[in-house]
Coordinates of C-alpha atoms in Angstrom, one line a residue:
X25 CA 124.6 -113.1 6.2
X26 CA 126.8 -115.3 8.3
X27 CA 123.9 -117.2 9.8
X28 CA 123.3 -118.7 6.3
X29 CA 126.4 -120.9 6.6
X30 CA 126.0 -123.2 9.5
X31 CA 129.2 -125.3 9.5
X32 CA 128.5 -126.9 12.9
X33 CA 127.1 -130.2 11.5
X34 CA 129.9 -130.6 9.1
X35 CA 132.4 -129.9 11.8
X36 CA 130.8 -132.5 14.0
X37 CA 131.0 -135.1 11.2
X38 CA 134.6 -134.3 10.8
X39 CA 135.2 -134.7 14.5
X40 CA 133.5 -138.1 14.4
X41 CA 135.7 -139.2 11.5
X42 CA 138.8 -138.1 13.4
X43 CA 137.9 -140.7 16.1
X44 CA 139.8 -144.0 15.7
X45 CA 136.9 -146.1 16.9
X46 CA 134.0 -144.3 15.2
X47 CA 131.3 -146.6 14.1
X48 CA 128.9 -146.6 11.2
X49 CA 125.9 -146.3 13.6
X50 CA 127.4 -143.1 15.1
X51 CA 127.6 -141.6 11.6
X52 CA 124.1 -142.7 10.7
X53 CA 122.8 -140.9 13.7
X54 CA 123.9 -137.6 12.4
X55 CA 121.1 -135.7 10.7
X56 CA 123.2 -134.6 7.7
X57 CA 125.0 -137.7 6.9
X58 CA 123.0 -138.2 3.7
X59 CA 123.5 -134.6 2.5
X60 CA 127.2 -134.9 3.2
X61 CA 127.4 -138.0 1.1
X62 CA 125.6 -136.4 -1.8
X63 CA 128.0 -133.4 -1.4
X64 CA 130.9 -135.8 -2.0
X65 CA 132.5 -135.5 1.5
X66 CA 135.7 -137.4 0.7
X67 CA 136.5 -138.7 4.2
X68 CA 132.9 -139.8 4.8
X69 CA 132.7 -141.6 1.4
X70 CA 136.0 -143.4 2.1
X71 CA 134.7 -144.6 5.4
X72 CA 131.3 -145.7 4.1
X73 CA 132.9 -147.6 1.1
X74 CA 135.0 -149.8 3.4
X75 CA 134.1 -153.5 2.8
X76 CA 132.7 -154.0 6.3
X77 CA 130.6 -150.8 6.2
X78 CA 129.1 -151.7 2.8
X79 CA 128.3 -155.2 4.1
X80 CA 126.6 -153.7 7.1
X81 CA 124.5 -151.4 5.0
X82 CA 123.3 -154.2 2.7
X83 CA 122.7 -156.4 5.7
X84 CA 120.5 -153.7 7.3
X85 CA 118.2 -153.4 4.2
X86 CA 117.9 -157.2 3.8
X87 CA 117.5 -158.5 7.3
X88 CA 114.6 -158.2 9.7
X89 CA 115.5 -155.7 12.4
X90 CA 115.2 -156.9 16.0
X91 CA 111.8 -156.6 17.7
X92 CA 111.0 -155.0 21.0
X93 CA 111.3 -151.3 20.0
X94 CA 108.9 -148.9 18.4
X95 CA 108.1 -149.5 14.8
X96 CA 109.5 -146.0 13.8
X97 CA 112.8 -146.7 15.5
X98 CA 113.0 -150.3 14.4
X99 CA 113.4 -149.4 10.7
X100 CA 115.3 -146.2 11.3
X101 CA 118.7 -147.6 10.3
X102 CA 117.5 -149.8 7.4
X103 CA 115.8 -146.6 5.9
X104 CA 119.0 -144.5 6.3
X105 CA 121.1 -147.4 4.9
X106 CA 118.8 -147.6 1.8
X107 CA 119.1 -143.8 1.3
X108 CA 122.9 -144.0 1.5
X109 CA 123.1 -146.9 -1.0
X110 CA 120.8 -145.2 -3.5
X111 CA 122.0 -141.6 -3.1
X112 CA 123.5 -141.9 -6.6
X113 CA 127.1 -141.3 -5.7
X114 CA 129.5 -142.8 -8.1
X115 CA 131.9 -144.4 -5.6
X116 CA 129.1 -146.1 -3.8
X117 CA 127.4 -147.3 -7.0
X118 CA 130.8 -148.6 -8.2
X119 CA 131.5 -150.4 -4.9
X120 CA 128.1 -152.0 -4.7
X121 CA 127.9 -152.9 -8.4
X122 CA 131.4 -154.2 -8.9
X123 CA 131.8 -156.3 -5.7
X124 CA 130.1 -159.7 -6.2
X125 CA 130.0 -160.5 -2.4
X126 CA 127.9 -157.4 -1.9
X127 CA 125.6 -158.4 -4.8
X128 CA 125.3 -162.0 -3.3
X129 CA 124.3 -160.5 0.1
X130 CA 121.7 -158.4 -1.7
X131 CA 120.4 -161.3 -3.8
X132 CA 120.0 -163.5 -0.7
X133 CA 117.0 -161.4 0.3
X134 CA 115.0 -163.0 -2.5
X135 CA 115.8 -166.5 -1.1
X136 CA 113.9 -165.7 2.1
X137 CA 110.6 -167.5 2.7
X138 CA 107.3 -165.7 1.8
X139 CA 105.8 -163.4 2.7
X140 CA 108.6 -160.8 2.6
X141 CA 108.5 -157.8 4.9
X142 CA 107.0 -155.1 2.5
X143 CA 109.2 -152.3 3.8
X144 CA 112.5 -154.3 3.4
X145 CA 111.2 -155.4 0.0
X146 CA 110.8 -151.8 -1.0
X147 CA 114.4 -151.1 0.2
X148 CA 115.7 -154.0 -1.8
X149 CA 113.7 -153.0 -4.9
X150 CA 115.0 -149.4 -4.7
X151 CA 118.6 -150.6 -4.3
X152 CA 118.6 -153.1 -7.1
X153 CA 116.7 -150.8 -9.3
X154 CA 119.3 -148.1 -8.8
X155 CA 122.0 -150.6 -9.7
X156 CA 120.1 -151.7 -12.8
X157 CA 120.1 -148.1 -14.0
X158 CA 123.7 -147.1 -13.0
X159 CA 125.7 -150.4 -13.2
X160 CA 123.6 -152.0 -15.9
X161 CA 126.0 -154.5 -17.5
X162 CA 127.5 -155.8 -14.3
X163 CA 124.1 -156.3 -12.6
X164 CA 122.4 -157.8 -15.7
X165 CA 125.3 -160.2 -16.1
X166 CA 125.1 -161.2 -12.4
X167 CA 121.3 -161.8 -12.5
X168 CA 121.5 -163.8 -15.7
X169 CA 124.0 -166.2 -14.0
X170 CA 121.3 -166.8 -11.3
X171 CA 119.1 -169.6 -12.8
X172 CA 116.3 -169.1 -10.3
X173 CA 116.2 -165.3 -10.3
X174 CA 112.9 -165.0 -12.2
X175 CA 111.3 -167.8 -10.2
X176 CA 112.2 -166.1 -6.9
X177 CA 110.8 -162.7 -8.1
X178 CA 107.5 -164.3 -9.2
X179 CA 107.4 -166.3 -5.9
X180 CA 107.3 -163.0 -4.1
X181 CA 105.0 -161.1 -6.6
X182 CA 102.4 -160.7 -3.9
X183 CA 104.7 -158.0 -2.6
X184 CA 104.2 -155.0 -4.8
X185 CA 107.9 -154.0 -4.7
X186 CA 108.8 -157.0 -6.8
X187 CA 106.7 -155.6 -9.7
X188 CA 109.1 -152.6 -9.7
X189 CA 112.1 -154.9 -10.1
X190 CA 110.6 -156.5 -13.2
X191 CA 109.7 -153.1 -14.7
X192 CA 113.2 -151.7 -14.1
X193 CA 114.6 -154.6 -16.1
X194 CA 112.3 -153.8 -18.9
X195 CA 112.5 -150.0 -18.9
X196 CA 115.7 -148.8 -17.4
X197 CA 118.3 -150.8 -19.3
X198 CA 120.4 -148.8 -21.8
X199 CA 121.6 -148.7 -24.6
X200 CA 118.9 -150.2 -26.8
X201 CA 121.0 -153.3 -27.9
X202 CA 121.5 -154.3 -24.3
X203 CA 117.8 -153.7 -23.6
X204 CA 116.9 -156.0 -26.5
X205 CA 119.3 -158.6 -25.2
X206 CA 117.6 -158.4 -21.7
X207 CA 114.2 -158.6 -23.2
X208 CA 115.2 -161.8 -25.1
X209 CA 116.5 -163.3 -21.9
X210 CA 113.3 -162.5 -20.0
X211 CA 111.3 -163.9 -23.0
X212 CA 113.3 -167.1 -23.0
X213 CA 112.6 -167.4 -19.3
X214 CA 108.8 -167.2 -20.3
X215 CA 108.1 -164.1 -18.2
X216 CA 104.8 -163.3 -20.0
X217 CA 103.5 -166.8 -19.8
X218 CA 104.4 -167.2 -16.1
X219 CA 102.7 -164.0 -15.2
X220 CA 99.5 -165.1 -17.1
X221 CA 99.7 -168.4 -15.1
X222 CA 99.4 -166.3 -11.9
X223 CA 96.0 -164.9 -13.0
X224 CA 94.2 -168.0 -12.1
X225 CA 91.4 -168.8 -9.7
X226 CA 93.7 -171.0 -7.7
X227 CA 96.0 -168.1 -6.8
X228 CA 95.4 -165.6 -4.0
X229 CA 93.9 -162.2 -5.0
X230 CA 97.0 -160.1 -4.2
X231 CA 99.1 -162.3 -6.4
X232 CA 96.6 -162.1 -9.2
X233 CA 96.2 -158.3 -8.9
X234 CA 100.0 -157.7 -8.9
X235 CA 100.5 -160.1 -11.9
X236 CA 97.8 -158.3 -13.8
X237 CA 99.2 -154.8 -13.1
X238 CA 102.7 -156.0 -14.1
X239 CA 101.4 -157.3 -17.4
X240 CA 99.6 -154.0 -18.1
X241 CA 102.7 -152.0 -17.3
X242 CA 104.8 -154.3 -19.5
X243 CA 102.5 -153.8 -22.4
X244 CA 102.4 -150.0 -22.1
X245 CA 106.1 -149.6 -21.5
X246 CA 107.0 -152.0 -24.5
X247 CA 104.8 -149.9 -26.8
X248 CA 106.2 -146.7 -25.6
X249 CA 109.7 -148.0 -26.3
X250 CA 108.8 -149.5 -29.6
X251 CA 110.3 -146.6 -31.5
X252 CA 113.7 -147.0 -29.8
X253 CA 113.8 -150.7 -30.7
X254 CA 113.0 -149.9 -34.3
X255 CA 116.5 -148.4 -34.5
X256 CA 117.9 -152.0 -34.5
X257 CA 115.1 -153.5 -36.6
X258 CA 114.0 -155.9 -33.9
X259 CA 110.4 -156.2 -32.5
X260 CA 109.9 -156.4 -28.7
X261 CA 109.9 -160.1 -27.9
X262 CA 107.8 -159.7 -24.8
X263 CA 105.1 -157.6 -26.5
X264 CA 105.1 -160.0 -29.5
X265 CA 104.3 -162.9 -27.1
X266 CA 101.7 -161.0 -25.1
X267 CA 99.9 -160.0 -28.3
X268 CA 99.9 -163.6 -29.7
X269 CA 96.7 -165.4 -30.0
X270 CA 98.0 -168.3 -27.9
X271 CA 98.8 -166.1 -25.0
X272 CA 95.5 -164.3 -25.0
X273 CA 93.6 -167.6 -25.3
X274 CA 95.5 -168.9 -22.2
X275 CA 94.5 -165.9 -20.2
X276 CA 90.8 -166.3 -21.2
X277 CA 90.9 -170.0 -20.4
X278 CA 92.2 -169.2 -16.9
X279 CA 89.4 -166.5 -16.5
X280 CA 86.6 -168.9 -17.5
X281 CA 87.7 -172.1 -15.9
X282 CA 85.3 -174.2 -13.9
X283 CA 86.2 -172.6 -10.5
X284 CA 86.3 -169.0 -11.9
X285 CA 86.3 -166.1 -9.4
X286 CA 85.4 -162.5 -9.7
X287 CA 89.0 -161.4 -8.9
X288 CA 90.4 -163.6 -11.7
X289 CA 87.8 -162.2 -14.3
X290 CA 88.5 -158.6 -13.4
X291 CA 92.3 -158.9 -13.4
X292 CA 92.1 -160.7 -16.7
X293 CA 89.8 -158.1 -18.3
X294 CA 92.3 -155.3 -17.2
X295 CA 95.1 -157.0 -19.2
X296 CA 92.8 -157.4 -22.2
X297 CA 91.8 -153.7 -22.0
X298 CA 95.4 -152.7 -22.0
X299 CA 96.0 -155.0 -25.1
X300 CA 93.2 -153.2 -26.9
X301 CA 94.4 -149.7 -26.1
X302 CA 95.1 -147.5 -29.1
X303 CA 97.7 -145.1 -28.0
X304 CA 100.0 -142.6 -29.6
X305 CA 101.3 -142.8 -32.3
X306 CA 97.8 -143.0 -34.0
X307 CA 99.2 -145.3 -36.7
X308 CA 99.3 -148.1 -34.2
X309 CA 96.6 -150.7 -34.7
X310 CA 95.5 -153.6 -32.5
X311 CA 96.9 -156.9 -33.5
X312 CA 94.1 -159.0 -35.1
X313 CA 95.3 -162.1 -33.2
X314 CA 94.0 -160.5 -30.0
X315 CA 90.5 -160.2 -31.4
X316 CA 90.6 -163.7 -32.9
X317 CA 91.3 -165.0 -29.4
X318 CA 88.5 -162.9 -27.8
X319 CA 85.8 -163.7 -30.3
X320 CA 85.0 -167.3 -29.1
X321 CA 84.7 -166.1 -25.5
X322 CA 82.3 -163.2 -26.1
X323 CA 79.4 -165.4 -25.1
X324 CA 81.0 -165.9 -21.7
X325 CA 81.3 -162.2 -21.2
X326 CA 77.7 -161.8 -22.3
X327 CA 76.7 -164.4 -19.7
X328 CA 78.5 -162.4 -17.0
X329 CA 76.1 -159.5 -17.8
X330 CA 73.2 -161.8 -17.3
X331 CA 74.5 -163.8 -14.3
X332 CA 77.2 -161.8 -12.5
X333 CA 78.9 -163.0 -9.3
X334 CA 76.4 -162.8 -6.4
X335 CA 76.7 -159.6 -4.3
X336 CA 75.0 -158.6 -1.1
X337 CA 72.5 -155.8 -1.0
X338 CA 74.1 -152.4 -0.8
X339 CA 73.0 -149.4 1.3
X340 CA 73.2 -146.2 -0.7
X341 CA 72.1 -142.6 -0.1
X342 CA 69.0 -143.3 -2.1
X343 CA 68.1 -146.5 -0.3
X344 CA 69.0 -150.2 -0.4
X345 CA 70.1 -151.5 -3.8
X346 CA 69.1 -155.2 -3.7
X347 CA 71.2 -156.2 -6.7
X348 CA 74.3 -154.0 -7.1
X349 CA 75.7 -153.7 -10.7
X350 CA 79.1 -155.0 -9.4
X351 CA 82.7 -154.5 -10.6
X352 CA 82.5 -157.5 -12.9
X353 CA 79.6 -156.2 -15.1
X354 CA 81.2 -152.7 -15.2
X355 CA 84.5 -154.2 -16.5
X356 CA 82.5 -156.2 -19.1
X357 CA 80.9 -153.0 -20.2
X358 CA 84.3 -151.3 -20.6
X359 CA 85.5 -154.3 -22.6
X360 CA 82.5 -154.1 -24.9
X361 CA 83.1 -150.4 -25.5
X362 CA 86.8 -151.1 -26.2
X363 CA 86.0 -153.9 -28.6
X364 CA 83.4 -151.8 -30.5
X365 CA 85.9 -149.0 -30.9
X366 CA 88.6 -151.4 -32.0
X367 CA 86.5 -153.5 -34.4
X368 CA 86.9 -152.3 -37.9
X369 CA 85.8 -153.7 -41.2
X370 CA 88.5 -156.3 -41.1
X371 CA 87.5 -157.2 -37.5
X372 CA 83.8 -157.3 -38.3
X373 CA 83.6 -160.8 -36.8
X374 CA 83.7 -159.4 -33.3
X375 CA 80.9 -156.8 -34.0
X376 CA 78.9 -159.5 -35.7
X377 CA 79.2 -161.8 -32.7
X378 CA 78.2 -159.0 -30.3
X379 CA 75.1 -158.2 -32.5
X380 CA 74.2 -161.9 -32.6
X381 CA 74.3 -162.1 -28.8
X382 CA 72.3 -158.8 -28.6
X383 CA 74.9 -157.6 -26.1
X384 CA 74.1 -153.9 -26.7
X385 CA 70.4 -154.4 -25.9
X386 CA 71.5 -155.9 -22.6
X387 CA 73.7 -153.0 -21.8
X388 CA 71.0 -150.5 -22.6
X389 CA 68.7 -152.5 -20.2
X390 CA 71.4 -152.1 -17.4
X391 CA 71.8 -148.4 -18.4
X392 CA 68.1 -147.6 -17.5
X393 CA 67.9 -150.1 -14.6
X394 CA 70.9 -148.6 -12.7
X395 CA 69.6 -145.1 -12.7
X396 CA 72.4 -143.6 -10.6
X397 CA 75.4 -145.6 -11.8
X398 CA 77.3 -143.0 -14.0
X399 CA 80.3 -145.3 -14.4
X400 CA 78.0 -147.7 -16.3
X401 CA 76.3 -144.8 -18.1
X402 CA 79.6 -143.6 -19.5
X403 CA 80.6 -147.0 -20.9
X404 CA 77.2 -147.4 -22.6
X405 CA 77.5 -143.9 -24.1
X406 CA 81.0 -144.9 -25.4
X407 CA 79.5 -148.0 -27.0
X408 CA 76.9 -146.0 -28.9
X409 CA 79.6 -143.5 -29.9
X410 CA 81.8 -146.2 -31.2
X411 CA 79.0 -147.7 -33.3
X412 CA 77.7 -144.4 -34.7
X413 CA 81.0 -142.6 -35.1
X414 CA 83.5 -145.1 -36.4
X415 CA 86.9 -143.6 -36.9
X416 CA 87.9 -143.5 -40.6
X417 CA 91.6 -144.5 -40.1
X418 CA 90.4 -147.5 -38.1
X419 CA 88.0 -148.7 -40.7
X420 CA 90.6 -149.6 -43.4
X421 CA 90.9 -153.3 -44.1
X422 CA 93.7 -155.0 -42.1
X423 CA 95.2 -158.3 -43.1
X424 CA 94.5 -161.4 -41.0
X425 CA 90.7 -161.2 -40.4
X426 CA 87.6 -161.0 -42.4
X427 CA 88.2 -160.1 -46.0
X428 CA 91.2 -161.7 -47.8
X429 CA 91.6 -158.7 -50.1
X430 CA 94.5 -156.5 -49.8
X431 CA 93.8 -152.8 -49.2
X432 CA 95.2 -150.4 -51.7
X433 CA 97.7 -147.9 -50.4
X434 CA 95.5 -145.2 -52.1
X435 CA 91.9 -146.3 -51.5
X436 CA 89.1 -144.9 -53.5
X437 CA 87.2 -142.4 -51.4
X438 CA 84.0 -143.5 -53.0
X439 CA 84.5 -146.9 -51.3
X440 CA 84.5 -145.4 -47.8
X441 CA 80.9 -146.1 -47.1
X442 CA 81.5 -149.8 -48.0
X443 CA 84.5 -150.1 -45.8
X444 CA 82.9 -148.8 -42.7
X445 CA 79.5 -150.7 -42.9
X446 CA 79.0 -153.1 -40.0
X447 CA 75.9 -154.8 -38.7
X448 CA 76.0 -152.7 -35.5
X449 CA 74.0 -149.7 -36.7
X450 CA 70.9 -151.6 -37.8
X451 CA 71.0 -153.7 -34.6
X452 CA 71.2 -150.5 -32.5
X453 CA 68.1 -149.0 -34.0
X454 CA 66.0 -152.1 -35.0
X455 CA 66.8 -154.6 -32.2
X456 CA 67.8 -152.3 -29.4
X457 CA 65.2 -149.7 -30.2
X458 CA 67.5 -146.9 -29.3
X459 CA 65.2 -144.1 -30.4
X460 CA 62.2 -145.5 -28.7
X461 CA 64.2 -146.0 -25.4
X462 CA 65.4 -142.3 -25.6
X463 CA 61.9 -141.0 -26.1
X464 CA 60.3 -143.1 -23.4
X465 CA 63.0 -142.5 -20.8
X466 CA 62.9 -138.7 -21.5
X467 CA 59.1 -138.6 -21.1
X468 CA 59.2 -140.7 -18.0
X469 CA 61.8 -138.4 -16.4
X470 CA 59.7 -135.3 -17.3
X471 CA 56.7 -136.9 -15.7
X472 CA 58.7 -137.7 -12.5
X473 CA 60.1 -134.2 -12.3
X474 CA 56.7 -132.6 -12.8
X475 CA 55.5 -134.6 -9.8
X476 CA 58.3 -133.2 -7.7
X477 CA 60.6 -136.1 -8.1
X478 CA 64.4 -136.2 -8.7
X479 CA 65.9 -135.9 -12.2
X480 CA 67.1 -139.3 -13.3
X481 CA 70.8 -139.8 -12.9
X482 CA 71.4 -141.0 -16.5
X483 CA 69.8 -137.9 -18.1
X484 CA 73.1 -136.1 -18.8
X485 CA 74.5 -139.2 -20.6
X486 CA 71.1 -139.7 -22.4
X487 CA 71.4 -136.2 -23.7
X488 CA 74.8 -136.8 -25.1
X489 CA 73.6 -140.1 -26.7
X490 CA 70.8 -138.2 -28.4
X491 CA 73.1 -135.5 -29.6
X492 CA 75.4 -138.2 -31.0
X493 CA 72.5 -139.8 -33.0
X494 CA 71.5 -136.3 -34.3
X495 CA 75.0 -135.3 -35.3
X496 CA 75.7 -138.6 -37.1
X497 CA 72.3 -138.4 -38.8
X498 CA 73.3 -135.1 -40.3
X499 CA 76.9 -135.5 -41.3
X500 CA 78.5 -138.5 -39.7
X501 CA 80.4 -141.2 -41.7
X502 CA 77.3 -143.5 -41.6
X503 CA 74.7 -140.8 -41.9
X504 CA 73.1 -142.5 -44.9
X505 CA 72.5 -145.7 -43.0
X506 CA 71.2 -143.9 -39.9
X507 CA 68.8 -141.8 -41.9
X508 CA 67.4 -144.8 -43.6
X509 CA 66.9 -146.5 -40.2
X510 CA 65.2 -143.4 -38.8
X511 CA 62.9 -143.4 -41.8
X512 CA 61.9 -147.1 -41.1
X513 CA 60.7 -146.2 -37.6
X514 CA 56.9 -146.5 -36.9
X515 CA 55.2 -143.3 -37.9
X516 CA 54.3 -142.4 -34.4
X517 CA 57.8 -142.7 -33.1
X518 CA 59.2 -140.9 -36.2
X519 CA 57.0 -137.9 -35.5
X520 CA 57.8 -137.9 -31.8
X521 CA 61.5 -138.1 -32.6
X522 CA 61.4 -135.1 -35.0
X523 CA 59.5 -133.1 -32.4
X524 CA 61.9 -134.2 -29.7
X525 CA 65.0 -133.1 -31.7
X526 CA 63.5 -129.8 -32.8
X527 CA 62.1 -128.7 -29.5
X528 CA 63.1 -130.7 -26.4
X529 CA 66.6 -131.6 -27.3
X530 CA 67.3 -128.2 -28.8
X531 CA 66.1 -126.4 -25.7
X532 CA 68.1 -128.7 -23.5
X533 CA 71.3 -128.0 -25.5
X534 CA 70.6 -124.3 -25.3
X535 CA 70.3 -124.5 -21.5
X536 CA 73.5 -126.6 -21.2
X537 CA 75.5 -124.1 -23.2
X538 CA 74.4 -120.9 -21.3
X539 CA 77.4 -119.3 -19.7
X540 CA 77.4 -118.7 -16.0
X541 CA 78.9 -115.3 -16.7
X542 CA 78.3 -112.9 -19.6
X543 CA 81.0 -114.1 -21.9
X544 CA 80.2 -115.8 -25.2
X545 CA 83.7 -116.6 -26.3
X546 CA 85.0 -118.6 -23.4
X547 CA 82.3 -121.3 -23.2
X548 CA 83.7 -124.7 -22.7
X549 CA 80.4 -126.6 -22.8
X550 CA 79.6 -126.1 -26.5
X551 CA 80.3 -129.0 -28.7
X552 CA 83.0 -128.2 -31.3
X553 CA 83.9 -129.9 -34.5
X554 CA 86.9 -131.7 -33.0
X555 CA 84.9 -133.2 -30.2
X556 CA 82.3 -134.6 -32.6
X557 CA 84.9 -136.1 -34.9
X558 CA 86.5 -138.1 -32.1
X559 CA 84.9 -141.5 -31.6
X560 CA 85.2 -141.2 -27.9
X561 CA 84.6 -138.1 -25.7
X562 CA 87.5 -136.4 -23.8
X563 CA 87.0 -138.7 -20.7
X564 CA 89.1 -141.4 -22.3
X565 CA 91.8 -138.9 -23.2
X566 CA 92.0 -137.8 -19.6
X567 CA 92.0 -141.4 -18.4
X568 CA 94.9 -142.2 -20.7
X569 CA 96.8 -139.2 -19.6
X570 CA 96.4 -140.3 -16.0
X571 CA 97.6 -143.7 -17.0
X572 CA 100.7 -142.1 -18.5
X573 CA 101.2 -140.2 -15.3
X574 CA 101.2 -143.4 -13.2
X575 CA 104.1 -144.9 -15.2
X576 CA 106.0 -141.7 -15.6
X577 CA 109.0 -143.0 -13.7
X578 CA 109.3 -145.9 -16.1
X579 CA 109.4 -144.1 -19.4
X580 CA 111.9 -141.5 -20.6
X581 CA 109.5 -139.8 -23.1
X582 CA 106.8 -139.0 -20.6
X583 CA 106.8 -135.2 -21.1
X584 CA 106.5 -135.7 -24.9
X585 CA 103.5 -138.0 -24.5
X586 CA 101.5 -136.5 -21.7
X587 CA 98.1 -135.8 -23.0
X588 CA 98.5 -133.1 -25.7
X589 CA 100.5 -132.2 -28.7
X590 CA 102.0 -128.8 -29.3
X591 CA 99.9 -128.5 -32.4
X592 CA 96.7 -128.5 -30.3
X593 CA 97.6 -125.1 -28.9
X594 CA 97.4 -122.3 -31.5
X595 CA 97.2 -118.6 -31.6
X596 CA 93.4 -118.9 -31.3
X597 CA 93.8 -119.5 -27.6
X598 CA 95.6 -116.1 -27.3
X599 CA 92.8 -114.4 -29.2
X600 CA 90.2 -115.9 -26.9
X601 CA 92.1 -114.7 -23.8
X602 CA 92.5 -111.2 -25.2
X603 CA 88.8 -111.0 -26.0
X604 CA 87.8 -112.1 -22.5
X605 CA 90.3 -109.7 -20.9
X606 CA 88.9 -106.7 -22.9
X607 CA 85.3 -107.5 -21.8
X608 CA 86.3 -107.6 -18.2
X609 CA 88.8 -104.7 -18.0
X610 CA 87.4 -101.3 -18.4
X611 CA 89.8 -98.6 -19.8
X612 CA 90.7 -95.6 -17.8
X613 CA 88.8 -92.4 -18.1
X614 CA 90.9 -90.0 -20.1
X615 CA 89.8 -87.1 -18.0
X616 CA 91.2 -88.6 -14.9
X617 CA 94.9 -88.3 -13.9
X618 CA 96.9 -91.4 -14.9
X619 CA 98.9 -92.4 -11.8
X620 CA 101.2 -94.5 -13.9
X621 CA 102.2 -91.8 -16.3
X622 CA 105.9 -91.0 -16.4
X623 CA 106.5 -87.5 -15.0
X624 CA 109.6 -85.5 -15.1
X625 CA 111.0 -84.9 -11.6
X626 CA 113.4 -82.1 -11.1
X627 CA 116.0 -82.2 -8.4
X628 CA 118.4 -79.5 -9.7
X629 CA 117.9 -76.9 -7.1
X630 CA 118.2 -79.3 -4.2
X631 CA 121.3 -81.0 -5.8
X632 CA 123.1 -77.7 -6.1
X633 CA 122.4 -76.7 -2.5
X634 CA 123.8 -80.1 -1.4
X635 CA 126.9 -79.7 -3.4
X636 CA 127.6 -76.4 -1.8

């Protein structure tokens, strides 16, 4: 096994270190220099940590390398230098974090004119991020003494690596008291307000996009870390500002200014959607100030559905689409779905305004107009689900909007129906004619298919919408109101609806739940009770899980919050597995010889003969 231990490289490094005139470049040319550093090679670390060597390494990652060579070779040494500086070796971290001249050289990178080299910016971000994590107090103290630090970072925010620097300051500072102190400093520097100023039609699209993404990540990270800050009884100052009515109003004013652009609107909506997210723990509710700020601007969002930014005709696999739906209208549809889900009895002003504008009717028009746009179909389905399946824990009165009455800590169950009533259900059936639209679209699709045409692209979502109506008509939290509204339908439509539910929809559901193989216990397509109780289908759960995955490097409790709870997995899953296994695995025939049966093997005679 001697070939496992190749000491040639180490010996070569030792030979280089024995030379009196050895250079840093010579050592960096060795393949295993990084591994030797991580292995705590004492002689190598003593050499690398010399003042001049450390200055050379920092200079490599912050200075544009000379041109005239291949791009791969041009950034070879800056890349190796970055890996050495961030290899998480204590003596290197101590040297870089405790020596102010080295920090000054590193900081000088931010003082370069825009645009920064994106590769060098990533080296800088990785190095300063490692120092923020490992030498927190020294680096935070150094950065706080630099008056223009935040201005320089925001100046270069068009380079995505600068977003990571800000997120490191928010998420990687320990312990909690020092983190709170850092957040207070960033808040005093008006980080949130300055990022919102960057989402403006006058800014370039890259800067707007990165500012929007940074705000979204700050909101999610701040909410994830809220439990840790509760230990010192202090709210997150950045999150408090971002959820304030003034801050949201400023963002909306930027979005709908006279020279408004599609990029500004989309990036602004992404921030608002993040503010409206209801994440774990479930007890978290959306701040009413956010909805108060949005309500006056609902008419502007409605107008965007009517008159979106102009788009050129689009060639698709089904022909030319003269007027594409566009990203703006899709984002508005997402926002409406989120608002309908968030709006509770205390936030009824938002639902009332959406009803007054007849926004849901317009979304249903778009649903049937854009036959093949399943992204839109999903959002419209979520809107209907939010109206018909309001979540009971979200329907309790919250202070600050609507009613001035205080909710009792032990509400009377008999008052539940009163608490969840909103004007959305009557509007959906009376003004939007949901039942009539379902029947007519279904009949039109049957006619097209009978003539040899293609099944309409929205039929799957239409089936689920119809099932949502039927389920909530039978036992949903607003089943009394829905039953009354169905009864008020014209007699012709009421009869057609009953026939549709009893025959057509029932047969469709039966076909959709037929297993591809002969197992009746493993079907994943049948609706279960838990699915129907959730106001949104599992799509949003998966989207949220993916969102958590994207920021996993920024949150310490990622594993605990990824998608599922331990309680969601019970012994029932094992029972299902065993049942499926028994159906597929046939037992052995008792008459046949069992090849796995233990048999007694006798070697006595042979053993004795050998002993002789």
